[in-house]
Short mmCIF file of C-alpha atoms and ligand atoms in Angstrom, two decimals:
data_model
loop_
_atom_site.label_atom_id
_atom_site.label_comp_id
_atom_site.label_asym_id
_atom_site.label_seq_id
_atom_site.Cartn_x
_atom_site.Cartn_y
_atom_site.Cartn_z
CA MET Z 9 135.12 118.16 83.50
CA THR Z 10 137.22 115.45 85.11
CA LYS Z 11 135.16 112.45 86.07
CA LEU Z 12 135.45 111.65 89.76
CA GLN Z 13 136.63 108.17 88.84
CA ASP Z 14 139.57 109.70 86.97
CA MET Z 15 140.68 111.98 89.83
CA SER Z 16 143.84 111.32 91.74
CA ARG Z 17 143.63 110.64 95.46
CA SER Z 18 144.71 114.17 96.32
CA GLN Z 19 142.15 115.70 93.94
CA LEU Z 20 139.47 113.57 95.57
CA ARG Z 21 140.62 114.70 99.02
CA GLN Z 22 140.34 118.34 97.94
CA ARG Z 23 136.87 117.76 96.55
CA GLU Z 24 135.86 115.99 99.78
CA GLU Z 25 137.08 118.95 101.85
CA ALA Z 26 135.10 121.44 99.72
CA LEU Z 27 131.96 119.32 99.98
CA VAL Z 28 132.34 118.91 103.75
CA GLN Z 29 132.41 122.70 104.06
CA SER Z 30 129.35 123.10 101.83
CA HIS Z 31 127.51 120.47 103.84
CA ALA Z 32 128.38 122.18 107.12
CA ALA Z 33 127.10 125.50 105.75
CA LEU Z 34 123.81 123.91 104.65
CA ARG Z 35 123.49 122.17 108.02
CA GLY Z 36 123.97 125.48 109.77
CA ARG Z 37 120.83 126.88 108.14
CA ASN Z 38 118.62 124.67 110.31
CA ARG Z 39 116.02 123.83 107.71
CA THR Z 40 113.50 121.03 107.63
CA ILE Z 41 112.24 120.07 104.19
CA ASP Z 42 110.15 116.95 103.59
CA MET Z 43 110.61 115.28 100.19
CA THR Z 44 109.48 111.85 101.30
CA ARG Z 45 106.02 111.35 99.83
CA GLY Z 46 104.31 112.22 96.56
CA LYS Z 47 101.71 114.57 97.96
CA PRO Z 48 100.13 117.49 96.12
CA SER Z 49 101.05 120.91 97.50
CA ALA Z 50 98.51 123.21 99.11
CA ALA Z 51 98.47 125.29 95.91
CA GLN Z 52 97.47 122.18 93.96
CA LEU Z 53 94.73 121.35 96.44
CA ASP Z 54 93.41 124.91 96.11
CA LEU Z 55 92.72 124.22 92.42
CA SER Z 56 89.89 121.91 93.47
CA ASN Z 57 88.21 124.06 96.11
CA GLY Z 58 85.33 124.57 93.69
CA LEU Z 59 84.29 121.02 94.58
CA PHE Z 60 82.88 122.29 97.86
CA ASN Z 61 80.14 124.17 96.03
CA MET Z 62 79.12 121.44 93.61
CA VAL Z 63 76.54 119.83 95.89
CA THR Z 64 74.31 122.05 97.99
CA GLU Z 65 71.38 121.72 100.37
CA ALA Z 66 69.11 122.38 97.42
CA ASP Z 67 70.84 120.23 94.85
CA TYR Z 68 71.83 116.72 95.80
CA LEU Z 69 69.61 114.54 93.62
CA GLY Z 70 70.94 112.40 90.82
CA ALA Z 71 69.90 112.72 87.20
CA ASP Z 72 67.10 110.21 87.78
CA ASP Z 73 66.00 111.95 91.03
CA GLU Z 74 67.78 109.39 93.19
CA ASP Z 75 68.50 110.84 96.64
CA TYR Z 76 72.27 110.56 96.87
CA ARG Z 77 72.25 111.33 100.58
CA ASN Z 78 70.83 107.89 101.22
CA TYR Z 79 72.08 104.30 101.06
CA GLY Z 80 72.33 102.50 97.73
CA VAL Z 81 73.78 102.67 94.21
CA GLN Z 82 76.54 100.45 95.50
CA SER Z 83 78.81 100.27 92.46
CA GLY Z 84 78.79 104.03 91.80
CA ILE Z 85 76.40 106.67 90.45
CA PRO Z 86 75.70 106.56 86.70
CA GLU Z 87 76.89 110.15 86.15
CA ALA Z 88 80.32 109.40 87.62
CA LYS Z 89 80.57 106.09 85.76
CA THR Z 90 79.92 107.87 82.48
CA PHE Z 91 82.56 110.47 83.35
CA PHE Z 92 85.24 107.91 84.23
CA ALA Z 93 84.29 105.75 81.26
CA GLU Z 94 85.03 108.68 78.96
CA CYS Z 95 88.28 109.56 80.74
CA LEU Z 96 89.62 106.00 80.89
CA ASP Z 97 88.22 104.96 77.52
CA VAL Z 98 86.21 102.00 78.75
CA PRO Z 99 82.47 101.27 78.73
CA ALA Z 100 80.50 102.64 81.69
CA GLU Z 101 79.39 99.07 82.60
CA SER Z 102 83.05 98.20 83.17
CA ILE Z 103 83.47 100.81 85.91
CA PHE Z 104 83.17 100.28 89.67
CA ILE Z 105 83.47 103.34 91.89
CA GLY Z 106 84.77 102.87 95.40
CA GLY Z 107 85.77 105.15 98.25
CA ASN Z 108 88.62 107.65 98.15
CA SER Z 109 91.59 105.32 97.73
CA SER Z 110 92.67 103.14 94.82
CA LEU Z 111 95.31 101.60 97.06
CA GLN Z 112 92.54 100.32 99.28
CA LEU Z 113 90.76 98.86 96.23
CA MET Z 114 93.98 97.09 95.26
CA TYR Z 115 94.56 95.81 98.78
CA ASP Z 116 90.97 94.54 98.93
CA ALA Z 117 91.28 92.90 95.50
CA LEU Z 118 94.30 90.89 96.61
CA ALA Z 119 92.88 90.12 100.06
CA ARG Z 120 89.70 88.82 98.38
CA ALA Z 121 91.74 86.70 95.99
CA LEU Z 122 93.54 85.11 98.95
CA LEU Z 123 90.25 84.47 100.77
CA PHE Z 124 87.93 83.50 97.93
CA GLY Z 125 89.90 83.28 94.69
CA VAL Z 126 89.03 85.11 91.47
CA PRO Z 127 87.01 84.25 88.35
CA GLY Z 128 88.80 81.62 86.29
CA GLY Z 129 90.68 80.20 89.27
CA ASP Z 130 90.13 77.09 91.34
CA GLY Z 131 89.69 78.68 94.76
CA PRO Z 132 91.64 80.89 97.14
CA TRP Z 133 95.16 81.84 96.16
CA ARG Z 134 97.63 79.85 98.26
CA GLU Z 135 101.38 80.30 98.47
CA ALA Z 136 100.92 83.11 95.98
CA SER Z 137 103.80 85.06 94.43
CA PHE Z 138 103.71 88.36 92.58
CA ILE Z 139 106.08 89.88 90.06
CA CYS Z 140 107.32 93.28 91.18
CA PRO Z 141 108.96 95.46 88.54
CA VAL Z 142 111.84 97.33 90.21
CA PRO Z 143 112.11 100.21 90.92
CA GLY Z 144 108.47 100.22 92.01
CA TYR Z 145 105.93 101.74 94.38
CA ASP Z 146 106.69 100.96 98.01
CA ARG Z 147 103.04 100.66 99.05
CA HIS Z 148 102.41 97.97 96.44
CA PHE Z 149 105.23 96.00 98.00
CA THR Z 150 103.87 96.55 101.49
CA VAL Z 151 100.49 95.17 100.40
CA CYS Z 152 102.20 91.97 99.24
CA GLU Z 153 104.38 91.71 102.32
CA THR Z 154 101.42 92.24 104.65
CA LEU Z 155 99.27 89.67 102.88
CA GLY Z 156 102.10 87.12 102.74
CA ILE Z 157 102.42 87.24 98.95
CA LYS Z 158 106.00 86.43 97.96
CA MET Z 159 107.63 89.08 95.79
CA ILE Z 160 109.82 88.35 92.78
CA SER Z 161 111.78 91.31 91.41
CA VAL Z 162 112.07 91.95 87.69
CA ASP Z 163 113.83 94.95 86.16
CA LEU Z 164 111.69 97.86 85.02
CA LEU Z 165 113.26 98.94 81.72
CA ASP Z 166 112.67 102.18 79.78
CA ASP Z 167 109.53 100.83 78.10
CA GLY Z 168 108.06 98.65 80.88
CA PRO Z 169 108.98 95.48 82.78
CA ASP Z 170 111.67 93.21 81.31
CA MET Z 171 109.19 91.05 79.42
CA ASP Z 172 111.64 88.24 78.57
CA ALA Z 173 112.12 87.71 82.30
CA VAL Z 174 108.40 88.08 83.08
CA GLU Z 175 107.33 85.61 80.37
CA ALA Z 176 109.90 83.04 81.49
CA LEU Z 177 108.76 83.27 85.10
CA VAL Z 178 104.99 83.13 84.58
CA ALA Z 179 105.10 80.32 82.02
CA ASN Z 180 106.33 77.73 84.49
CA ASP Z 181 105.15 78.64 87.96
CA PRO Z 182 101.41 78.41 88.76
CA ALA Z 183 102.03 80.10 92.13
CA ILE Z 184 102.82 83.37 90.32
CA LYS Z 185 99.42 84.99 90.40
CA GLY Z 186 100.06 88.49 89.24
CA ILE Z 187 102.20 91.50 88.46
CA TRP Z 188 102.15 95.13 89.61
CA CYS Z 189 102.14 97.65 86.78
CA VAL Z 190 102.12 101.46 86.89
CA PRO Z 191 101.91 101.89 83.13
CA LYS Z 192 102.02 105.66 82.79
CA TYR Z 193 104.60 107.94 84.44
CA SER Z 194 105.51 105.02 86.64
CA ASN Z 195 106.15 105.52 90.34
CA PRO Z 196 109.05 106.08 90.84
CA ASN Z 197 110.94 106.54 87.57
CA GLY Z 198 108.31 108.05 85.27
CA ILE Z 199 108.59 105.54 82.41
CA VAL Z 200 105.63 104.84 80.11
CA TYR Z 201 104.78 101.32 78.90
CA LEU Z 202 105.07 100.83 75.15
CA SER Z 203 102.39 98.96 73.21
CA ASP Z 204 104.54 95.89 72.70
CA VAL Z 205 104.97 95.46 76.46
CA THR Z 206 101.24 95.86 77.07
CA ARG Z 207 100.47 93.32 74.36
CA ARG Z 208 102.98 90.80 75.72
CA LEU Z 209 101.57 91.19 79.24
CA ALA Z 210 98.05 90.62 77.97
CA ALA Z 211 98.93 87.71 75.69
CA MET Z 212 101.65 85.82 77.58
CA THR Z 213 101.11 82.20 78.57
CA THR Z 214 100.73 81.92 82.32
CA ALA Z 215 100.87 78.67 84.28
CA ALA Z 216 98.26 80.21 86.64
CA PRO Z 217 94.85 80.32 84.90
CA ASP Z 218 93.79 83.10 87.29
CA PHE Z 219 96.78 85.41 86.75
CA ARG Z 220 96.02 89.11 87.30
CA ILE Z 221 97.68 92.27 86.00
CA ILE Z 222 97.21 95.00 88.58
CA TRP Z 223 97.17 97.93 86.15
CA ASP Z 224 97.55 100.87 88.51
CA ASN Z 225 96.96 103.85 86.26
CA ALA Z 226 97.50 106.29 89.13
CA TYR Z 227 99.06 108.92 86.84
CA ALA Z 228 96.69 108.53 83.89
CA PHE Z 229 96.20 112.29 83.41
CA HIS Z 230 99.28 113.66 85.15
CA HIS Z 231 101.73 115.14 82.66
CA PHE Z 232 103.57 118.42 83.00
CA GLU Z 233 105.79 118.39 79.89
CA GLY Z 234 104.65 118.00 76.29
CA GLU Z 235 101.59 116.02 75.29
CA LEU Z 236 99.92 113.56 77.66
CA ALA Z 237 101.54 110.16 77.07
CA GLN Z 238 99.27 107.56 75.49
CA ILE Z 239 99.25 103.94 76.55
CA ASP Z 240 97.24 101.07 75.14
CA ASN Z 241 93.98 100.16 76.82
CA ILE Z 242 94.86 96.98 78.67
CA LEU Z 243 91.21 95.84 78.87
CA ASP Z 244 90.86 95.97 75.09
CA VAL Z 245 94.20 94.33 74.41
CA ALA Z 246 93.53 91.56 76.92
CA ALA Z 247 90.09 90.91 75.42
CA GLN Z 248 91.59 90.77 71.94
CA THR Z 249 94.24 88.27 73.04
CA GLY Z 250 91.67 86.01 74.68
CA ASN Z 251 92.44 86.93 78.29
CA PRO Z 252 89.68 89.42 79.17
CA ASP Z 253 89.74 88.68 82.89
CA ARG Z 254 93.48 89.12 83.33
CA PRO Z 255 93.69 92.89 83.94
CA LEU Z 256 92.21 94.96 86.76
CA MET Z 257 92.58 98.65 85.98
CA PHE Z 258 92.73 101.12 88.88
CA ALA Z 259 92.70 104.91 88.97
CA SER Z 260 91.73 107.68 91.36
CA THR Z 261 91.36 111.42 91.65
CA SER Z 262 93.79 111.55 94.58
CA LYS Z 263 96.26 113.72 92.67
CA VAL Z 264 93.58 115.36 90.57
CA THR Z 265 91.42 116.80 93.38
CA PHE Z 266 91.91 115.85 97.04
CA PRO Z 267 93.86 112.72 98.11
CA GLY Z 268 91.85 112.57 101.31
CA ALA Z 269 88.50 113.15 99.66
CA GLY Z 270 88.71 112.02 96.06
CA ILE Z 271 87.24 108.97 94.37
CA ALA Z 272 88.79 105.72 93.28
CA VAL Z 273 87.72 103.41 90.48
CA ILE Z 274 88.26 99.95 89.06
CA ALA Z 275 87.67 99.09 85.42
CA ALA Z 276 87.41 95.39 84.60
CA SER Z 277 85.81 92.66 82.49
CA ASP Z 278 82.20 91.55 83.04
CA ALA Z 279 83.25 88.50 85.07
CA ASN Z 280 85.57 90.52 87.29
CA MET Z 281 82.98 93.27 87.68
CA ALA Z 282 80.32 90.78 88.82
CA ASP Z 283 82.79 89.33 91.33
CA ILE Z 284 83.81 92.76 92.66
CA VAL Z 285 80.22 93.96 93.01
CA ALA Z 286 79.09 90.75 94.72
CA HIS Z 287 81.88 90.86 97.29
CA THR Z 288 81.95 94.58 97.99
CA ALA Z 289 78.17 94.59 98.45
CA VAL Z 290 78.75 92.48 101.55
CA ALA Z 291 81.07 95.10 102.97
CA THR Z 292 79.21 98.31 102.11
CA ILE Z 293 75.71 99.41 101.11
CA GLY Z 294 77.24 102.21 99.09
CA HIS Z 295 80.14 104.63 98.90
CA ASP Z 296 80.00 108.43 99.13
CA LYS Z 297 77.67 109.27 96.26
CA LEU Z 298 77.62 112.99 97.03
CA ASN Z 299 81.35 113.11 96.46
CA GLN Z 300 80.96 111.23 93.20
CA LEU Z 301 78.34 113.78 92.15
CA ARG Z 302 80.59 116.67 93.19
CA HIS Z 303 83.39 115.34 91.01
CA GLU Z 304 81.20 114.70 88.00
CA ARG Z 305 79.72 118.21 88.20
CA PHE Z 306 83.12 119.84 88.80
CA PHE Z 307 84.71 118.35 85.65
CA GLY Z 308 81.73 117.73 83.42
CA ASN Z 309 83.69 115.67 80.97
CA ARG Z 310 87.15 114.57 79.85
CA ARG Z 311 87.91 118.03 78.50
CA GLY Z 312 87.17 119.60 81.88
CA LEU Z 313 89.50 117.12 83.51
CA HIS Z 314 92.34 117.85 81.09
CA GLU Z 315 91.92 121.60 81.54
CA HIS Z 316 92.17 121.09 85.28
CA MET Z 317 95.29 118.93 84.93
CA ALA Z 318 96.92 121.66 82.86
CA LYS Z 319 96.71 123.89 85.96
CA HIS Z 320 98.45 121.21 88.02
CA ALA Z 321 101.08 120.96 85.31
CA ASP Z 322 101.82 124.69 85.53
CA LEU Z 323 102.53 124.31 89.25
CA LEU Z 324 104.61 121.15 88.88
CA ARG Z 325 106.70 121.99 85.82
CA PRO Z 326 109.04 124.47 87.56
CA LYS Z 327 109.60 122.10 90.49
CA PHE Z 328 110.64 119.20 88.28
CA ALA Z 329 112.76 121.60 86.22
CA ALA Z 330 114.53 122.72 89.42
CA VAL Z 331 115.30 119.10 90.29
CA ASN Z 332 116.65 118.37 86.84
CA ASP Z 333 118.67 121.58 86.65
CA ALA Z 334 120.31 120.89 90.00
CA LEU Z 335 121.16 117.33 89.02
CA GLU Z 336 122.56 118.50 85.66
CA LYS Z 337 124.64 121.18 87.35
CA SER Z 338 126.08 118.88 89.99
CA PHE Z 339 126.39 115.58 88.20
CA ALA Z 340 126.48 116.00 84.41
CA GLY Z 341 129.71 114.61 83.01
CA LYS Z 342 130.98 113.38 86.38
CA GLY Z 343 130.11 109.75 85.70
CA LEU Z 344 128.53 109.60 89.12
CA ALA Z 345 124.76 109.61 89.02
CA GLN Z 346 122.03 108.64 86.61
CA TRP Z 347 118.56 110.05 86.84
CA ASN Z 348 115.35 110.31 84.85
CA ALA Z 349 113.74 113.50 83.60
CA PRO Z 350 110.07 112.49 83.65
CA LYS Z 351 107.35 114.25 81.69
CA GLY Z 352 104.63 113.41 84.17
CA GLY Z 353 103.94 111.63 87.44
CA TYR Z 354 105.23 112.61 90.85
CA PHE Z 355 108.81 111.38 91.21
CA VAL Z 356 112.40 111.48 90.04
CA THR Z 357 114.76 108.59 90.74
CA VAL Z 358 118.50 108.99 91.06
CA ASP Z 359 120.92 106.06 90.88
CA LEU Z 360 124.19 106.69 92.69
CA PRO Z 361 127.27 104.47 92.78
CA ASP Z 362 126.59 101.20 94.63
CA GLY Z 363 126.57 101.49 98.40
CA CYS Z 364 125.82 105.25 98.49
CA ALA Z 365 122.04 105.59 98.92
CA MET Z 366 121.62 105.03 102.68
CA GLU Z 367 124.54 107.25 103.60
CA THR Z 368 123.29 110.02 101.28
CA ILE Z 369 119.92 109.92 103.05
CA ARG Z 370 121.66 110.16 106.41
CA LEU Z 371 123.78 113.16 105.38
CA ALA Z 372 120.79 114.88 103.76
CA ALA Z 373 118.79 114.40 106.96
CA GLU Z 374 121.64 115.98 108.97
CA ALA Z 375 121.30 119.06 106.77
CA GLY Z 376 117.51 119.15 107.17
CA LEU Z 377 116.22 117.24 104.14
CA LYS Z 378 114.00 114.22 104.72
CA LEU Z 379 114.02 111.69 101.88
CA THR Z 380 112.16 108.40 101.44
CA PRO Z 381 114.19 105.59 103.07
CA ALA Z 382 116.71 103.85 100.83
CA GLY Z 383 115.30 100.58 99.56
CA CYS Z 384 111.77 101.98 99.28
CA CYS Z 385 111.64 101.22 95.57
CA HIS Z 386 112.47 97.53 96.13
CA PRO Z 387 110.49 94.61 97.56
CA TYR Z 388 111.04 94.10 101.30
CA GLY Z 389 112.67 97.55 101.44
CA ARG Z 390 116.01 96.07 100.37
CA ASP Z 391 117.96 97.60 97.53
CA PRO Z 392 120.69 94.98 96.99
CA GLN Z 393 122.97 97.62 95.49
CA ASP Z 394 121.99 100.39 97.91
CA ARG Z 395 121.98 102.89 95.09
CA THR Z 396 118.44 104.05 94.12
CA LEU Z 397 116.91 107.18 95.64
CA ARG Z 398 113.45 108.61 95.08
CA LEU Z 399 112.84 112.36 95.10
CA ALA Z 400 109.31 113.72 95.53
CA PRO Z 401 109.33 117.42 94.62
CA THR Z 402 105.58 118.13 94.47
CA TYR Z 403 104.78 119.00 98.09
CA PRO Z 404 107.51 121.49 99.11
CA THR Z 405 107.38 125.05 97.80
CA GLN Z 406 109.50 126.03 94.79
CA ARG Z 407 112.09 127.66 97.07
CA GLU Z 408 112.20 124.57 99.28
CA VAL Z 409 112.70 122.30 96.26
CA GLU Z 410 115.68 124.43 95.23
CA GLN Z 411 117.12 124.33 98.76
CA ALA Z 412 116.43 120.61 99.01
CA MET Z 413 118.37 119.99 95.82
CA ASP Z 414 121.38 121.90 97.16
CA ILE Z 415 121.38 119.59 100.16
CA PHE Z 416 120.77 116.49 98.07
CA CYS Z 417 123.50 117.18 95.53
CA VAL Z 418 126.15 118.05 98.11
CA SER Z 419 125.28 115.00 100.23
CA ALA Z 420 125.22 112.61 97.29
CA GLU Z 421 128.50 113.84 95.87
CA LEU Z 422 130.21 113.78 99.25
CA VAL Z 423 129.16 110.18 99.86
CA SER Z 424 130.26 109.18 96.36
CA VAL Z 425 133.65 110.87 96.74
CA ARG Z 426 134.21 109.11 100.06
CA LYS Z 427 133.27 105.81 98.47
CA LEU Z 428 135.86 106.38 95.73
CA LEU Z 429 138.47 107.35 98.32
CA SER Z 430 137.80 104.14 100.23
CA GLU Z 431 138.45 102.18 97.04
CA HIS Z 432 141.61 104.06 95.99
N1 LIG U 530 99.32 103.98 93.09
C1 LIG U 530 100.44 104.67 92.87
C2 LIG U 530 101.37 104.21 91.80
C3 LIG U 530 100.75 105.78 93.64
O1 LIG U 530 101.88 106.44 93.40
C4 LIG U 530 99.86 106.18 94.65
C5 LIG U 530 100.17 107.32 95.52
O2 LIG U 530 101.27 107.81 95.56
C6 LIG U 530 98.69 105.44 94.85
C7 LIG U 530 98.44 104.35 94.06
C8 LIG U 530 97.71 105.79 95.92
O3 LIG U 530 96.52 106.11 95.32
P1 LIG U 530 95.21 106.43 96.16
O4 LIG U 530 95.40 107.72 96.82
O5 LIG U 530 94.12 106.43 95.14
O6 LIG U 530 95.04 105.31 97.16
#
């Protein structure tokens, strides 16, 4: 196959004409497909409908006869702590169970740090900066932007953040208070942190004594290809390297059961746990214990959780395969696009030639495909090269994913061809 870069001007013109016709035909079909957010599909949500029957009028007491309809048990019910402790491989005492959203727990953790400081620090964080591996999760960046935390971009490589860059930054600047990490099936490019990266993060010398690793293990159980990826336990590694208070581990059942009605957890050191419990107890007398009980009864144990995730995997595998097949078919050997083929998580990223992302999104929208705005994977919503796109194939139906990829591939190639023509 001739690479687009090697085509003559007239060959490029011909290709442009063919793509314009394909785009017009797709536009004429008047579709609307939403591939913006990583939401589970209705079929995935159906897998968890059994939750509704787990707590009944006759059966709402805890193991120790505690009435879970009432106030109290502020840091989470013991049954659910034991369950998450097994699943996340941490002691039950290190678990705090919150409401339904881990993002809210992360937001609150940073807001608290700005107001009150954190254990090991000397008061509220001021003029704080955060390291943001890029590409990253847009809502992490919005949390920083909203709270006035300055963001410093560092490349996310195939095995985790560029640690040479991270170490150099944190060693000298006490205003750098933390780093965002999505260590498994990272949002958006699906990479998994290798042990060496985890160890360097835990052990590195930081000018800030109260530096925090926000270890957002949102996709801890979410694989659809091969074995579930294993990452090192950041709490253990940090304790071994003498920095037990550095990591805050977050997870939730948003993409395990119901994103609107799941449960979210933090795992952390004793000092961090005491701080979290003391502060959150001011804000709430207790979270939804009946929902915690429902979840614990529904899964039973780690094995139950993994069996459940295998059902999600069966629904997701063909969708991710459709994305990869379409990208292979349209772009392999053309020297045009680079993309990842993740084995878990919720997203695929595609890097186009510089300057092509925004225009691809516009053309895709014209043909009925809504994509996440360009720049979403970068701090402040600005992709300096305007080249990275995030695809979220979980929510649309299989047929819609296939149709969406037709639109995406034609739009992306058309924009890239026009870019090359403009440079010829
Ligand atoms: N963290 C990451 C990396 C995510 O991708 C998402 C959702 O897409 C969340 C957190 C949100 O989690 P929750 O629903 O528990 O707030």
